Amino acid sequence: MSEKPGVYLNDRVVPLEEARISVLDHGFLYGDGVYETMRVYEGVVFRMEEHLARLERSASLIGMGLPKSAGQIRLAIYETLLACRHKDAYLRVTVSRGEGPIGLDPSLCPRPTFFIFADRLRPIVRADYEEGIRLAVVKTRRNPAEALDPRIKSLNFLNNILAGIEAKKAGADEALMLNCKGQVAEGTTSNIFFVKGGALCTPSPACGILMGITRDVVLEVARRLDIRVVEGEFGSRDLFFDAQEVFITSTIRGVVPVRQLDGAFSPGSFPVGPVTKLLMAEYRKEVSSYVENTRAAGPSIWGFGG
Ligand code: PLP
C-alpha cells in the first residue's frame, strides 16, 4: 500500500515530485485564491457537499469561477484518494487565481490552478481530548469583514498565522482572536464554543468568523439534544468569568476541550465538563453514521480495501 500523499494538479493525478506550479501563480504571489480542508474517515470524505458548497461560495466572494463543476471536483477527490489509498486522511482542495503577469488584476490570469493534496493524518494527541488544550487570547484582531471577509476561506492566511505565532510564544496550543470591536471571534483554524448556565454559546456570524462546518454539525447535534444554543456577541469577560466549559471545533480535530485560557485576564481553567463530553461523543456518532450511510449508498469506489 502506498505511503505517499495523493496529488492532483489541474487535470490529473501526478507524483508529488512532478507537481509544480509557476512562480507567477497569483496564489503564490498574492495569496489570491481559496481552499478547503476536509477529513476522510474510512475512505469517506465527511460532509463533502458542505465543503464543496463553501469552496464555491469562497470563490464567488473573490470573483473567481471554479475551473471544475462540483461533480468534476468530487471525481478528482475520489481519484486522488484512490491513488494514495489513505483511508483516514487529511484532504485539501486549493484553487488559486492561476498564472499571470505581475499585477493585482485577476483578469491577468486566464485559468485558475486546481490542486488536491491528500495525506495521512498526523497522529492525534490523546491528552488534548482527555485533558484539554491551552488557548491564548492574542493581540492580533480578526480581519474585519469590511477588510477581508472571514467567511472567505482564502489563501491569504497571514492574519491567522500572526495570531498563531503569538499563541505559540505564549505557550498555548491555539490562539483566540477577538474582532475589532473586542468581541470573541474564533481561533486561527477553529471556532469557539463555551457553556454558560447550561446554554451552549458561540459567536454569531455577525462577529466576523468563518462559518465552520464542524461548528454547524455541533449546532445541529446540540439542537437535536435540546441543548439551548445562543449564537451571540460575547466579550472575553464572558469566557474568563462566566464560562463553565470551553471547547473548539475544526474539521481535522473535531471537538477539542479547552482546559486553560490565557490572555486578557488572569488565566481561567476549565474542566472537560458534561456538555463538552456529550458533544464530543455525539460528534463521533454523527461521523460514524455519516460514514456508514455514505458507504451504504455510495459508489463501490469507497469500498477499496474494505
Ligand atoms: N475558523 C477558521 C479561521 C478556520 O480556518 C477554520 C478551519 O480551518 C475553522 C474556523 C473551522 O472550520 P471547519 O470546521 O469548517 O474546519
mmCIF file of C-alpha atoms and ligand atoms in Angstrom:
data_model
loop_
_atom_site.group_PDB
_atom_site.id
_atom_site.type_symbol
_atom_site.label_atom_id
_atom_site.label_comp_id
_atom_site.label_asym_id
_atom_site.label_seq_id
_atom_site.Cartn_x
_atom_site.Cartn_y
_atom_site.Cartn_z
ATOM 1 C CA MET A 1 0.000 0.000 0.000
ATOM 2 C CA SER A 2 1.312 3.422 -0.997
ATOM 3 C CA GLU A 3 2.580 5.624 1.835
ATOM 4 C CA LYS A 4 2.838 8.609 -0.474
ATOM 5 C CA PRO A 5 0.490 11.583 -0.461
ATOM 6 C CA GLY A 6 -2.094 11.788 -3.227
ATOM 7 C CA VAL A 7 -1.656 14.769 -5.502
ATOM 8 C CA TYR A 8 -3.954 16.003 -8.267
ATOM 9 C CA LEU A 9 -2.824 19.010 -10.285
ATOM 10 C CA ASN A 10 -5.196 20.738 -12.714
ATOM 11 C CA ASP A 11 -6.460 17.730 -14.636
ATOM 12 C CA ARG A 12 -4.764 14.586 -13.343
ATOM 13 C CA VAL A 13 -3.148 12.701 -10.510
ATOM 14 C CA VAL A 14 0.625 13.251 -10.512
ATOM 15 C CA PRO A 15 3.516 12.132 -8.302
ATOM 16 C CA LEU A 16 4.329 14.756 -5.664
ATOM 17 C CA GLU A 17 7.785 15.330 -7.229
ATOM 18 C CA GLU A 18 6.123 16.312 -10.510
ATOM 19 C CA ALA A 19 3.531 18.645 -9.004
ATOM 20 C CA ARG A 20 4.941 22.048 -9.846
ATOM 21 C CA ILE A 21 3.265 25.406 -10.337
ATOM 22 C CA SER A 22 4.593 28.612 -11.820
ATOM 23 C CA VAL A 23 6.361 31.237 -9.674
ATOM 24 C CA LEU A 24 3.976 33.645 -11.404
ATOM 25 C CA ASP A 25 0.911 31.929 -9.942
ATOM 26 C CA HIS A 26 -1.106 34.634 -8.199
ATOM 27 C CA GLY A 27 -1.822 32.251 -5.335
ATOM 28 C CA PHE A 28 1.927 32.292 -4.625
ATOM 29 C CA LEU A 29 2.483 35.973 -5.428
ATOM 30 C CA TYR A 30 -0.536 37.475 -3.674
ATOM 31 C CA GLY A 31 -2.343 34.764 -1.683
ATOM 32 C CA ASP A 32 -5.085 35.143 -4.281
ATOM 33 C CA GLY A 33 -7.212 32.017 -4.101
ATOM 34 C CA VAL A 34 -9.364 29.810 -1.896
ATOM 35 C CA TYR A 35 -9.215 26.366 -0.348
ATOM 36 C CA GLU A 36 -10.995 23.741 1.718
ATOM 37 C CA THR A 37 -9.629 21.282 4.239
ATOM 38 C CA MET A 38 -11.619 18.058 4.535
ATOM 39 C CA ARG A 39 -11.271 14.985 6.688
ATOM 40 C CA VAL A 40 -11.504 11.480 5.314
ATOM 41 C CA TYR A 41 -12.787 8.787 7.672
ATOM 42 C CA GLU A 42 -12.574 5.157 6.484
ATOM 43 C CA GLY A 43 -12.409 6.349 2.886
ATOM 44 C CA VAL A 44 -15.380 8.721 3.207
ATOM 45 C CA VAL A 45 -14.989 12.496 2.993
ATOM 46 C CA PHE A 46 -17.039 13.825 5.912
ATOM 47 C CA ARG A 47 -19.621 16.421 4.820
ATOM 48 C CA MET A 48 -18.059 16.743 1.372
ATOM 49 C CA GLU A 49 -21.085 18.518 -0.086
ATOM 50 C CA GLU A 50 -20.900 21.266 2.554
ATOM 51 C CA HIS A 51 -17.184 21.723 1.882
ATOM 52 C CA LEU A 52 -17.776 21.923 -1.870
ATOM 53 C CA ALA A 53 -20.557 24.471 -1.337
ATOM 54 C CA ARG A 54 -18.244 26.592 0.860
ATOM 55 C CA LEU A 55 -15.458 26.356 -1.749
ATOM 56 C CA GLU A 56 -17.886 27.631 -4.367
ATOM 57 C CA ARG A 57 -19.034 30.452 -2.038
ATOM 58 C CA SER A 58 -15.457 31.490 -1.201
ATOM 59 C CA ALA A 59 -14.555 31.542 -4.905
ATOM 60 C CA SER A 60 -17.621 33.589 -5.719
ATOM 61 C CA LEU A 61 -16.815 36.097 -2.923
ATOM 62 C CA ILE A 62 -13.428 36.766 -4.556
ATOM 63 C CA GLY A 63 -14.969 36.926 -8.017
ATOM 64 C CA MET A 64 -13.338 33.740 -9.244
ATOM 65 C CA GLY A 65 -15.064 30.951 -11.144
ATOM 66 C CA LEU A 66 -14.030 27.421 -10.207
ATOM 67 C CA PRO A 67 -12.344 25.615 -13.110
ATOM 68 C CA LYS A 68 -14.401 22.471 -12.479
ATOM 69 C CA SER A 69 -18.001 21.634 -11.638
ATOM 70 C CA ALA A 70 -18.833 20.145 -8.229
ATOM 71 C CA GLY A 71 -19.209 16.749 -9.932
ATOM 72 C CA GLN A 72 -15.765 17.017 -11.520
ATOM 73 C CA ILE A 73 -14.207 18.062 -8.191
ATOM 74 C CA ARG A 74 -15.874 15.082 -6.478
ATOM 75 C CA LEU A 75 -14.378 12.755 -9.099
ATOM 76 C CA ALA A 76 -10.945 14.375 -8.758
ATOM 77 C CA ILE A 77 -11.148 13.840 -4.977
ATOM 78 C CA TYR A 78 -12.023 10.133 -5.441
ATOM 79 C CA GLU A 79 -9.161 9.731 -7.925
ATOM 80 C CA THR A 80 -6.698 11.353 -5.526
ATOM 81 C CA LEU A 81 -7.815 9.124 -2.645
ATOM 82 C CA LEU A 82 -7.616 6.015 -4.803
ATOM 83 C CA ALA A 83 -4.092 6.995 -5.879
ATOM 84 C CA CYS A 84 -2.802 7.313 -2.327
ATOM 85 C CA ARG A 85 -5.161 4.806 -0.688
ATOM 86 C CA HIS A 86 -5.113 6.562 2.663
ATOM 87 C CA LYS A 87 -8.443 5.765 4.306
ATOM 88 C CA ASP A 88 -8.120 8.183 7.207
ATOM 89 C CA ALA A 89 -6.690 11.285 5.721
ATOM 90 C CA TYR A 90 -6.278 14.995 5.553
ATOM 91 C CA LEU A 91 -7.508 16.299 2.196
ATOM 92 C CA ARG A 92 -7.082 19.800 0.889
ATOM 93 C CA VAL A 93 -8.555 21.316 -2.280
ATOM 94 C CA THR A 94 -6.831 24.530 -3.335
ATOM 95 C CA VAL A 95 -7.838 26.799 -6.195
ATOM 96 C CA SER A 96 -5.646 29.795 -6.932
ATOM 97 C CA ARG A 97 -6.269 32.612 -9.377
ATOM 98 C CA GLY A 98 -3.644 30.990 -11.602
ATOM 99 C CA GLU A 99 -0.598 32.062 -13.551
ATOM 100 C CA GLY A 100 -0.376 35.566 -14.979
ATOM 101 C CA PRO A 101 1.955 38.524 -15.375
ATOM 102 C CA ILE A 102 2.904 40.598 -12.309
ATOM 103 C CA GLY A 103 -0.019 42.809 -11.286
ATOM 104 C CA LEU A 104 -3.005 42.525 -8.996
ATOM 105 C CA ASP A 105 -5.672 42.462 -11.691
ATOM 106 C CA PRO A 106 -7.318 38.997 -11.645
ATOM 107 C CA SER A 107 -8.120 39.300 -15.349
ATOM 108 C CA LEU A 108 -4.379 38.829 -15.979
ATOM 109 C CA CYS A 109 -4.863 35.164 -15.070
ATOM 110 C CA PRO A 110 -6.828 33.246 -17.697
ATOM 111 C CA ARG A 111 -7.063 29.923 -15.838
ATOM 112 C CA PRO A 112 -7.203 29.088 -12.109
ATOM 113 C CA THR A 113 -4.762 26.494 -10.778
ATOM 114 C CA PHE A 114 -6.532 23.495 -9.228
ATOM 115 C CA PHE A 115 -4.737 21.294 -6.723
ATOM 116 C CA ILE A 116 -5.751 18.475 -4.383
ATOM 117 C CA PHE A 117 -3.466 17.082 -1.701
ATOM 118 C CA ALA A 118 -4.343 14.073 0.460
ATOM 119 C CA ASP A 119 -2.078 12.677 3.117
ATOM 120 C CA ARG A 120 -2.051 10.572 6.239
ATOM 121 C CA LEU A 121 -3.298 12.414 9.321
ATOM 122 C CA ARG A 122 -0.810 13.426 11.966
ATOM 123 C CA PRO A 123 -1.272 11.157 14.995
ATOM 124 C CA ILE A 124 -3.733 12.672 17.447
ATOM 125 C CA VAL A 125 -2.551 13.722 20.876
ATOM 126 C CA ARG A 126 -4.869 11.776 23.179
ATOM 127 C CA ALA A 127 -4.248 14.135 26.117
ATOM 128 C CA ASP A 128 -5.693 17.035 24.085
ATOM 129 C CA TYR A 129 -9.065 15.254 24.064
ATOM 130 C CA GLU A 130 -8.888 13.867 27.584
ATOM 131 C CA GLU A 131 -7.489 16.891 29.413
ATOM 132 C CA GLY A 132 -7.978 19.778 27.001
ATOM 133 C CA ILE A 133 -5.697 22.263 25.255
ATOM 134 C CA ARG A 134 -4.436 25.742 26.127
ATOM 135 C CA LEU A 135 -5.886 28.742 24.351
ATOM 136 C CA ALA A 136 -4.463 32.271 24.467
ATOM 137 C CA VAL A 137 -6.358 35.450 23.660
ATOM 138 C CA VAL A 138 -3.935 37.241 21.329
ATOM 139 C CA LYS A 139 -3.494 40.879 20.374
ATOM 140 C CA THR A 140 -3.871 40.248 16.642
ATOM 141 C CA ARG A 141 -7.501 41.014 15.806
ATOM 142 C CA ARG A 142 -9.523 39.006 13.290
ATOM 143 C CA ASN A 143 -9.772 40.741 9.918
ATOM 144 C CA PRO A 144 -12.985 42.749 9.867
ATOM 145 C CA ALA A 145 -15.452 41.727 7.173
ATOM 146 C CA GLU A 146 -15.043 45.226 5.699
ATOM 147 C CA ALA A 147 -11.350 44.460 5.018
ATOM 148 C CA LEU A 148 -11.235 40.760 4.202
ATOM 149 C CA ASP A 149 -14.414 38.837 4.921
ATOM 150 C CA PRO A 150 -13.612 35.926 7.296
ATOM 151 C CA ARG A 151 -16.350 33.909 5.564
ATOM 152 C CA ILE A 152 -13.895 33.551 2.666
ATOM 153 C CA LYS A 153 -11.598 30.603 3.256
ATOM 154 C CA SER A 154 -8.785 32.264 1.366
ATOM 155 C CA LEU A 155 -5.128 31.513 0.726
ATOM 156 C CA ASN A 156 -4.376 34.857 2.348
ATOM 157 C CA PHE A 157 -3.783 33.453 5.818
ATOM 158 C CA LEU A 158 -1.332 35.928 7.390
ATOM 159 C CA ASN A 159 -3.926 37.266 9.849
ATOM 160 C CA ASN A 160 -4.242 33.766 11.348
ATOM 161 C CA ILE A 161 -0.525 32.956 11.041
ATOM 162 C CA LEU A 162 0.408 36.067 13.053
ATOM 163 C CA ALA A 163 -2.164 35.161 15.700
ATOM 164 C CA GLY A 164 -0.746 31.630 15.822
ATOM 165 C CA ILE A 165 2.804 32.938 16.308
ATOM 166 C CA GLU A 166 1.592 34.977 19.293
ATOM 167 C CA ALA A 167 -0.169 31.975 20.808
ATOM 168 C CA LYS A 168 2.906 29.782 20.391
ATOM 169 C CA LYS A 169 5.069 32.411 22.093
ATOM 170 C CA ALA A 170 2.579 32.409 24.980
ATOM 171 C CA GLY A 171 2.935 28.605 25.265
ATOM 172 C CA ALA A 172 -0.621 27.978 24.063
ATOM 173 C CA ASP A 173 -1.865 25.404 21.553
ATOM 174 C CA GLU A 174 -4.244 27.735 19.721
ATOM 175 C CA ALA A 175 -4.919 31.478 19.532
ATOM 176 C CA LEU A 176 -8.264 33.008 20.279
ATOM 177 C CA MET A 177 -8.815 36.121 18.179
ATOM 178 C CA LEU A 178 -11.155 38.958 19.085
ATOM 179 C CA ASN A 179 -12.735 41.072 16.378
ATOM 180 C CA CYS A 180 -12.060 44.819 16.048
ATOM 181 C CA LYS A 181 -14.908 45.541 18.497
ATOM 182 C CA GLY A 182 -13.182 43.378 21.128
ATOM 183 C CA GLN A 183 -15.745 40.592 20.789
ATOM 184 C CA VAL A 184 -14.756 36.937 20.819
ATOM 185 C CA ALA A 185 -14.378 35.743 17.218
ATOM 186 C CA GLU A 186 -12.505 32.487 16.537
ATOM 187 C CA GLY A 187 -9.249 30.549 16.571
ATOM 188 C CA THR A 188 -6.630 30.512 13.810
ATOM 189 C CA THR A 189 -8.189 27.358 12.352
ATOM 190 C CA SER A 190 -11.092 26.714 14.692
ATOM 191 C CA ASN A 191 -14.408 28.030 16.002
ATOM 192 C CA ILE A 192 -15.031 28.536 19.695
ATOM 193 C CA PHE A 193 -17.867 27.409 21.963
ATOM 194 C CA PHE A 194 -18.491 27.803 25.674
ATOM 195 C CA VAL A 195 -21.114 26.665 28.143
ATOM 196 C CA LYS A 196 -22.752 29.245 30.362
ATOM 197 C CA GLY A 197 -25.662 28.436 32.690
ATOM 198 C CA GLY A 198 -26.466 25.296 30.737
ATOM 199 C CA ALA A 199 -26.599 27.105 27.367
ATOM 200 C CA LEU A 200 -24.169 26.411 24.560
ATOM 201 C CA CYS A 201 -22.785 29.764 23.372
ATOM 202 C CA THR A 202 -20.811 30.588 20.253
ATOM 203 C CA PRO A 203 -20.056 33.815 18.373
ATOM 204 C CA SER A 204 -22.683 34.612 15.747
ATOM 205 C CA PRO A 205 -21.772 35.147 12.087
ATOM 206 C CA ALA A 206 -22.034 38.923 12.768
ATOM 207 C CA CYS A 207 -18.823 38.660 14.856
ATOM 208 C CA GLY A 208 -16.826 38.043 11.676
ATOM 209 C CA ILE A 209 -15.944 34.353 11.596
ATOM 210 C CA LEU A 210 -15.509 31.525 9.163
ATOM 211 C CA MET A 211 -18.755 29.563 9.163
ATOM 212 C CA GLY A 212 -17.117 26.313 10.239
ATOM 213 C CA ILE A 213 -18.610 23.083 9.012
ATOM 214 C CA THR A 214 -17.811 21.400 12.337
ATOM 215 C CA ARG A 215 -19.475 24.379 14.068
ATOM 216 C CA ASP A 216 -22.627 23.686 12.027
ATOM 217 C CA VAL A 217 -22.561 19.985 12.879
ATOM 218 C CA VAL A 218 -22.152 20.750 16.610
ATOM 219 C CA LEU A 219 -25.039 23.239 16.495
ATOM 220 C CA GLU A 220 -27.211 20.695 14.671
ATOM 221 C CA VAL A 221 -26.375 17.997 17.230
ATOM 222 C CA ALA A 222 -26.926 20.327 20.215
ATOM 223 C CA ARG A 223 -30.349 21.408 18.942
ATOM 224 C CA ARG A 224 -31.292 17.784 18.367
ATOM 225 C CA LEU A 225 -30.351 17.081 22.010
ATOM 226 C CA ASP A 226 -32.475 20.028 23.183
ATOM 227 C CA ILE A 227 -29.462 21.929 24.475
ATOM 228 C CA ARG A 228 -30.216 25.649 24.467
ATOM 229 C CA VAL A 229 -27.990 27.341 21.858
ATOM 230 C CA VAL A 230 -27.034 31.017 21.884
ATOM 231 C CA GLU A 231 -25.319 32.434 18.807
ATOM 232 C CA GLY A 232 -24.423 35.887 20.067
ATOM 233 C CA GLU A 233 -21.855 38.622 20.585
ATOM 234 C CA PHE A 234 -19.585 37.944 23.561
ATOM 235 C CA GLY A 235 -16.662 39.709 25.205
ATOM 236 C CA SER A 236 -13.626 37.963 26.683
ATOM 237 C CA ARG A 237 -15.162 38.586 30.137
ATOM 238 C CA ASP A 238 -17.948 36.143 29.224
ATOM 239 C CA LEU A 239 -15.309 33.491 28.709
ATOM 240 C CA PHE A 240 -12.980 34.281 31.608
ATOM 241 C CA PHE A 241 -15.646 34.929 34.244
ATOM 242 C CA ASP A 242 -18.839 33.126 33.189
ATOM 243 C CA ALA A 243 -17.896 30.071 31.166
ATOM 244 C CA GLN A 244 -18.127 26.683 32.858
ATOM 245 C CA GLU A 245 -16.719 24.763 29.883
ATOM 246 C CA VAL A 246 -14.915 25.801 26.708
ATOM 247 C CA PHE A 247 -14.115 23.885 23.524
ATOM 248 C CA ILE A 248 -13.029 24.495 19.950
ATOM 249 C CA THR A 249 -14.089 22.813 16.717
ATOM 250 C CA SER A 250 -12.457 22.135 13.385
ATOM 251 C CA THR A 251 -12.695 19.628 10.562
ATOM 252 C CA ILE A 252 -9.394 17.962 11.301
ATOM 253 C CA ARG A 253 -9.613 17.956 15.096
ATOM 254 C CA GLY A 254 -13.377 17.631 15.616
ATOM 255 C CA VAL A 255 -14.408 18.812 19.109
ATOM 256 C CA VAL A 256 -11.465 19.598 21.418
ATOM 257 C CA PRO A 257 -11.895 20.704 25.033
ATOM 258 C CA VAL A 258 -10.030 23.746 26.346
ATOM 259 C CA ARG A 259 -8.516 23.375 29.819
ATOM 260 C CA GLN A 260 -6.830 26.751 30.124
ATOM 261 C CA LEU A 261 -7.415 30.222 28.762
ATOM 262 C CA ASP A 262 -4.660 32.862 28.931
ATOM 263 C CA GLY A 263 -4.547 36.442 27.815
ATOM 264 C CA ALA A 264 -6.917 39.275 28.605
ATOM 265 C CA PHE A 265 -7.381 38.394 32.318
ATOM 266 C CA SER A 266 -5.675 36.086 34.814
ATOM 267 C CA PRO A 267 -5.714 32.535 33.498
ATOM 268 C CA GLY A 268 -9.016 30.683 33.509
ATOM 269 C CA SER A 269 -9.143 26.891 34.000
ATOM 270 C CA PHE A 270 -11.923 24.674 32.810
ATOM 271 C CA PRO A 271 -12.855 21.039 33.356
ATOM 272 C CA VAL A 272 -13.727 18.770 30.467
ATOM 273 C CA GLY A 273 -17.342 19.137 31.557
ATOM 274 C CA PRO A 274 -20.510 17.155 30.860
ATOM 275 C CA VAL A 275 -21.744 19.213 27.895
ATOM 276 C CA THR A 276 -18.350 19.041 26.174
ATOM 277 C CA LYS A 277 -18.118 15.280 26.807
ATOM 278 C CA LEU A 278 -21.630 14.745 25.478
ATOM 279 C CA LEU A 279 -20.979 16.795 22.329
ATOM 280 C CA MET A 280 -17.622 15.070 21.716
ATOM 281 C CA ALA A 281 -19.366 11.686 21.883
ATOM 282 C CA GLU A 282 -22.317 12.811 19.747
ATOM 283 C CA TYR A 283 -19.976 14.341 17.163
ATOM 284 C CA ARG A 284 -18.155 10.997 16.872
ATOM 285 C CA LYS A 285 -21.518 9.251 16.459
ATOM 286 C CA GLU A 286 -22.513 11.745 13.775
ATOM 287 C CA VAL A 287 -19.288 10.997 11.893
ATOM 288 C CA SER A 288 -19.822 7.227 12.217
ATOM 289 C CA SER A 289 -23.386 7.327 10.949
ATOM 290 C CA TYR A 290 -22.388 9.636 8.073
ATOM 291 C CA VAL A 291 -19.620 7.195 7.101
ATOM 292 C CA GLU A 292 -21.976 4.217 7.360
ATOM 293 C CA ASN A 293 -24.742 5.875 5.322
ATOM 294 C CA THR A 294 -22.320 7.092 2.655
ATOM 295 C CA ARG A 295 -20.742 3.687 2.315
ATOM 296 C CA ALA A 296 -24.157 2.027 2.120
ATOM 297 C CA ALA A 297 -25.465 4.449 -0.516
ATOM 298 C CA GLY A 298 -22.253 5.387 -2.279
ATOM 299 C CA PRO A 299 -20.386 4.044 -5.265
ATOM 300 C CA SER A 300 -18.201 0.998 -4.845
ATOM 301 C CA ILE A 301 -15.200 3.297 -5.205
ATOM 302 C CA TRP A 302 -15.477 3.715 -1.411
ATOM 303 C CA GLY A 303 -15.088 0.002 -0.907
ATOM 304 C CA PHE A 304 -11.351 -0.123 -1.569
ATOM 305 C CA GLY A 305 -9.517 -2.409 0.796
ATOM 306 C CA GLY A 306 -12.610 -2.749 2.912
HETATM 307 N N1 PLP B 1 -12.109 29.318 11.553
HETATM 308 C C1 PLP B 1 -11.039 29.401 10.745
HETATM 309 C C2 PLP B 1 -10.379 30.716 10.565
HETATM 310 C C3 PLP B 1 -10.558 28.268 10.070
HETATM 311 O O1 PLP B 1 -9.518 28.361 9.245
HETATM 312 C C4 PLP B 1 -11.213 27.027 10.285
HETATM 313 C C5 PLP B 1 -10.741 25.822 9.617
HETATM 314 O O2 PLP B 1 -9.679 25.766 9.073
HETATM 315 C C6 PLP B 1 -12.312 26.981 11.148
HETATM 316 C C7 PLP B 1 -12.747 28.147 11.760
HETATM 317 C C8 PLP B 1 -13.052 25.682 11.383
HETATM 318 O O3 PLP B 1 -13.822 25.377 10.246
HETATM 319 P P1 PLP B 1 -14.205 23.891 9.843
HETATM 320 O O4 PLP B 1 -14.978 23.337 10.979
HETATM 321 O O5 PLP B 1 -15.014 24.043 8.625
HETATM 322 O O6 PLP B 1 -12.927 23.149 9.638
#
